[in-house]
PDB file of C-alpha atoms in Angstrom:
ATOM      1  CA  UNK A  74    -115.210 133.128  18.403  1.00 73.00           C
ATOM      2  CA  UNK A  75    -112.418 130.815  17.294  1.00 80.00           C
ATOM      3  CA  UNK A  76    -112.032 127.114  17.898  1.00 90.00           C
ATOM      4  CA  UNK A  77    -108.584 125.572  18.025  1.00 94.00           C
ATOM      5  CA  UNK A  78    -107.970 121.833  18.058  1.00 95.00           C
ATOM      6  CA  UNK A  79    -104.486 120.406  18.494  1.00 97.00           C
ATOM      7  CA  UNK A  80    -103.230 116.982  17.471  1.00 97.00           C
ATOM      8  CA  UNK A  81     -99.976 115.170  16.844  1.00 98.00           C
ATOM      9  CA  UNK A  82     -98.530 114.833  20.300  1.00 97.00           C
ATOM     10  CA  UNK A  83     -97.008 111.614  21.548  1.00 98.00           C
ATOM     11  CA  UNK A  84     -94.031 109.938  23.154  1.00 98.00           C
ATOM     12  CA  UNK A  85     -90.617 109.931  21.515  1.00 98.00           C
ATOM     13  CA  UNK A  86     -87.035 109.301  22.447  1.00 98.00           C
ATOM     14  CA  UNK A  87     -84.514 112.124  22.755  1.00 98.00           C
ATOM     15  CA  UNK A  88     -83.423 113.236  19.327  1.00 98.00           C
ATOM     16  CA  UNK A  89     -86.725 112.271  17.774  1.00 98.00           C
ATOM     17  CA  UNK A  90     -89.271 114.402  15.941  1.00 98.00           C
ATOM     18  CA  UNK A  91     -92.969 115.124  16.056  1.00 98.00           C
ATOM     19  CA  UNK A  92     -95.301 117.385  14.118  1.00 98.00           C
ATOM     20  CA  UNK A  93     -98.119 119.106  15.908  1.00 98.00           C
ATOM     21  CA  UNK A  94    -101.166 120.394  14.088  1.00 98.00           C
ATOM     22  CA  UNK A  95    -103.725 122.995  15.085  1.00 96.00           C
ATOM     23  CA  UNK A  96    -106.965 123.136  13.175  1.00 94.00           C
ATOM     24  CA  UNK A  97    -108.657 126.512  13.407  1.00 90.00           C
ATOM     25  CA  UNK A  98    -112.194 127.657  12.708  1.00 86.00           C
ATOM     26  CA  UNK A  99    -113.875 130.980  13.227  1.00 78.00           C
ATOM     27  CA  UNK A 100    -112.259 134.395  13.217  1.00 69.00           C
ATOM     28  CA  UNK A 101    -108.679 133.215  13.192  1.00 61.00           C
ATOM     29  CA  UNK A 102    -107.289 136.479  11.802  1.00 61.00           C
ATOM     30  CA  UNK A 103    -108.854 138.743  14.439  1.00 66.00           C
ATOM     31  CA  UNK A 104    -105.624 138.634  16.437  1.00 74.00           C
ATOM     32  CA  UNK A 105    -102.099 139.718  15.659  1.00 84.00           C
ATOM     33  CA  UNK A 106    -100.424 136.343  15.908  1.00 91.00           C
ATOM     34  CA  UNK A 107    -101.016 132.657  16.353  1.00 93.00           C
ATOM     35  CA  UNK A 108     -98.777 129.939  17.642  1.00 96.00           C
ATOM     36  CA  UNK A 109     -97.828 127.554  20.392  1.00 97.00           C
ATOM     37  CA  UNK A 110     -97.033 127.734  24.059  1.00 97.00           C
ATOM     38  CA  UNK A 111     -96.238 124.901  26.427  1.00 97.00           C
ATOM     39  CA  UNK A 112     -96.496 124.095  30.078  1.00 97.00           C
ATOM     40  CA  UNK A 113     -94.649 121.399  31.956  1.00 96.00           C
ATOM     41  CA  UNK A 114     -95.648 120.275  35.460  1.00 91.00           C
ATOM     42  CA  UNK A 115     -94.378 122.715  38.050  1.00 93.00           C
ATOM     43  CA  UNK A 116     -93.121 125.173  35.440  1.00 95.00           C
ATOM     44  CA  UNK A 117     -94.418 128.428  34.034  1.00 95.00           C
ATOM     45  CA  UNK A 118     -96.023 128.604  30.635  1.00 95.00           C
ATOM     46  CA  UNK A 119     -93.552 129.329  27.873  1.00 95.00           C
ATOM     47  CA  UNK A 120     -94.306 130.845  24.502  1.00 96.00           C
ATOM     48  CA  UNK A 121     -92.608 128.517  22.033  1.00 97.00           C
ATOM     49  CA  UNK A 122     -93.249 129.660  18.475  1.00 97.00           C
ATOM     50  CA  UNK A 123     -95.561 132.161  16.835  1.00 96.00           C
ATOM     51  CA  UNK A 124     -96.313 133.536  13.417  1.00 94.00           C
ATOM     52  CA  UNK A 125     -97.586 137.061  12.852  1.00 91.00           C
ATOM     53  CA  UNK A 126    -100.451 137.442  10.419  1.00 85.00           C
ATOM     54  CA  UNK A 127     -99.246 140.760   9.072  1.00 80.00           C
ATOM     55  CA  UNK A 128     -96.167 139.839   7.066  1.00 79.00           C
ATOM     56  CA  UNK A 129     -95.655 136.305   8.309  1.00 84.00           C
ATOM     57  CA  UNK A 130     -92.688 136.967  10.541  1.00 92.00           C
ATOM     58  CA  UNK A 131     -92.001 134.391  13.205  1.00 96.00           C
ATOM     59  CA  UNK A 132     -90.960 134.277  16.826  1.00 96.00           C
ATOM     60  CA  UNK A 133     -89.146 131.410  18.525  1.00 97.00           C
ATOM     61  CA  UNK A 134     -88.160 130.994  22.127  1.00 97.00           C
ATOM     62  CA  UNK A 135     -84.403 130.687  22.601  1.00 97.00           C
ATOM     63  CA  UNK A 136     -84.930 127.196  23.996  1.00 97.00           C
ATOM     64  CA  UNK A 137     -86.305 125.907  20.676  1.00 98.00           C
ATOM     65  CA  UNK A 138     -84.629 128.163  18.121  1.00 97.00           C
ATOM     66  CA  UNK A 139     -83.088 126.032  15.373  1.00 97.00           C
ATOM     67  CA  UNK A 140     -85.006 122.906  16.390  1.00 98.00           C
ATOM     68  CA  UNK A 141     -88.683 123.802  16.006  1.00 98.00           C
ATOM     69  CA  UNK A 142     -90.340 125.173  12.895  1.00 98.00           C
ATOM     70  CA  UNK A 143     -93.725 126.852  12.774  1.00 97.00           C
ATOM     71  CA  UNK A 144     -95.709 126.950   9.568  1.00 95.00           C
ATOM     72  CA  UNK A 145     -99.257 127.397   8.406  1.00 91.00           C
ATOM     73  CA  UNK A 146    -101.501 126.254   5.601  1.00 90.00           C
ATOM     74  CA  UNK A 147    -104.006 129.029   5.024  1.00 85.00           C
ATOM     75  CA  UNK A 148    -106.101 126.922   2.662  1.00 88.00           C
ATOM     76  CA  UNK A 149    -106.595 124.329   5.381  1.00 90.00           C
ATOM     77  CA  UNK A 150    -106.765 126.825   8.269  1.00 89.00           C
ATOM     78  CA  UNK A 151    -104.125 124.746   9.973  1.00 93.00           C
ATOM     79  CA  UNK A 152    -101.043 125.714  11.933  1.00 95.00           C
ATOM     80  CA  UNK A 153     -98.144 123.314  12.343  1.00 97.00           C
ATOM     81  CA  UNK A 154     -95.204 122.975  14.676  1.00 98.00           C
ATOM     82  CA  UNK A 155     -92.396 120.685  13.593  1.00 98.00           C
ATOM     83  CA  UNK A 156     -90.421 119.542  16.614  1.00 98.00           C
ATOM     84  CA  UNK A 157     -86.945 118.226  15.800  1.00 98.00           C
ATOM     85  CA  UNK A 158     -84.011 117.108  17.930  1.00 98.00           C
ATOM     86  CA  UNK A 159     -86.321 116.739  20.881  1.00 98.00           C
ATOM     87  CA  UNK A 160     -84.912 116.890  24.383  1.00 98.00           C
ATOM     88  CA  UNK A 161     -86.320 115.616  27.655  1.00 97.00           C
ATOM     89  CA  UNK A 162     -86.869 119.223  28.711  1.00 97.00           C
ATOM     90  CA  UNK A 163     -89.294 119.642  25.802  1.00 98.00           C
ATOM     91  CA  UNK A 164     -91.748 117.396  27.636  1.00 98.00           C
ATOM     92  CA  UNK A 165     -94.891 119.443  28.217  1.00 98.00           C
ATOM     93  CA  UNK A 166     -98.471 120.026  27.206  1.00 98.00           C
ATOM     94  CA  UNK A 167     -98.448 122.075  24.026  1.00 98.00           C
ATOM     95  CA  UNK A 168    -101.250 124.521  23.343  1.00 97.00           C
ATOM     96  CA  UNK A 169    -102.227 126.333  20.198  1.00 96.00           C
ATOM     97  CA  UNK A 170    -103.288 129.925  20.862  1.00 95.00           C
ATOM     98  CA  UNK A 171    -103.986 133.229  19.157  1.00 92.00           C
ATOM     99  CA  UNK A 172    -103.412 136.619  20.689  1.00 89.00           C
ATOM    100  CA  UNK A 173    -101.712 139.962  20.271  1.00 85.00           C
ATOM    101  CA  UNK A 174     -98.216 138.719  21.031  1.00 87.00           C
ATOM    102  CA  UNK A 175     -96.374 135.639  22.352  1.00 89.00           C
ATOM    103  CA  UNK A 176     -96.554 136.862  25.942  1.00 87.00           C
ATOM    104  CA  UNK A 177    -100.289 137.427  26.107  1.00 89.00           C
ATOM    105  CA  UNK A 178    -100.837 134.218  24.165  1.00 90.00           C
ATOM    106  CA  UNK A 179     -99.758 132.188  27.202  1.00 89.00           C
ATOM    107  CA  UNK A 180    -102.737 133.431  29.198  1.00 89.00           C
ATOM    108  CA  UNK A 181    -105.374 133.896  26.536  1.00 89.00           C
ATOM    109  CA  UNK A 182    -108.638 132.017  26.642  1.00 87.00           C
ATOM    110  CA  UNK A 183    -108.449 131.609  22.877  1.00 90.00           C
ATOM    111  CA  UNK A 184    -106.507 128.406  22.934  1.00 94.00           C
ATOM    112  CA  UNK A 185    -107.047 124.715  22.358  1.00 95.00           C
ATOM    113  CA  UNK A 186    -107.188 121.883  24.844  1.00 96.00           C
ATOM    114  CA  UNK A 187    -103.569 120.951  24.308  1.00 97.00           C
ATOM    115  CA  UNK A 188    -101.627 117.946  23.119  1.00 98.00           C
ATOM    116  CA  UNK A 189     -99.063 116.132  25.251  1.00 98.00           C
ATOM    117  CA  UNK A 190     -95.468 115.743  24.132  1.00 98.00           C
ATOM    118  CA  UNK A 191     -93.317 113.365  26.161  1.00 98.00           C
ATOM    119  CA  UNK A 192     -89.617 112.907  25.471  1.00 98.00           C
ATOM    120  CA  UNK A 193     -87.955 110.082  27.392  1.00 97.00           C
TER     121      UNK A 193
END
C-alpha cells in the first residue's frame, strides 16, 4: 500500500506561482504513472500532469500545458508540481495520485488528501 501526502497549496494572485509537493511511501512504483489531478467545486475531476515511471515521459492537460511543470526526486520519493502563471480557473483541490494512466488516476483510491490552491 502507498501513502501520499501533499503540501504546498495556498492562496495567490493571478500570475503568481506555487510549488506543490507529494511525499510518497510504500510501493510507489507498482503503478504505471504518478501525478496530479484537481477538482474544483461543481466541476469534474481533471487530470493535470503525470509522469510515467517507464521512461519518464510526461502528460499535461491542455489547460496547463506550458504553465505547469511536473518533476520528481527519486532519492526523496517526492513528486513536485510547479504551478506558474496561475489563473483564477486553476483554483481547485489538487490531489497526488498513482495509477495506470491519467484517466484512471482521477478515480483511484491511491491518492492523497489533497492541497487547496486558490487564485484570486
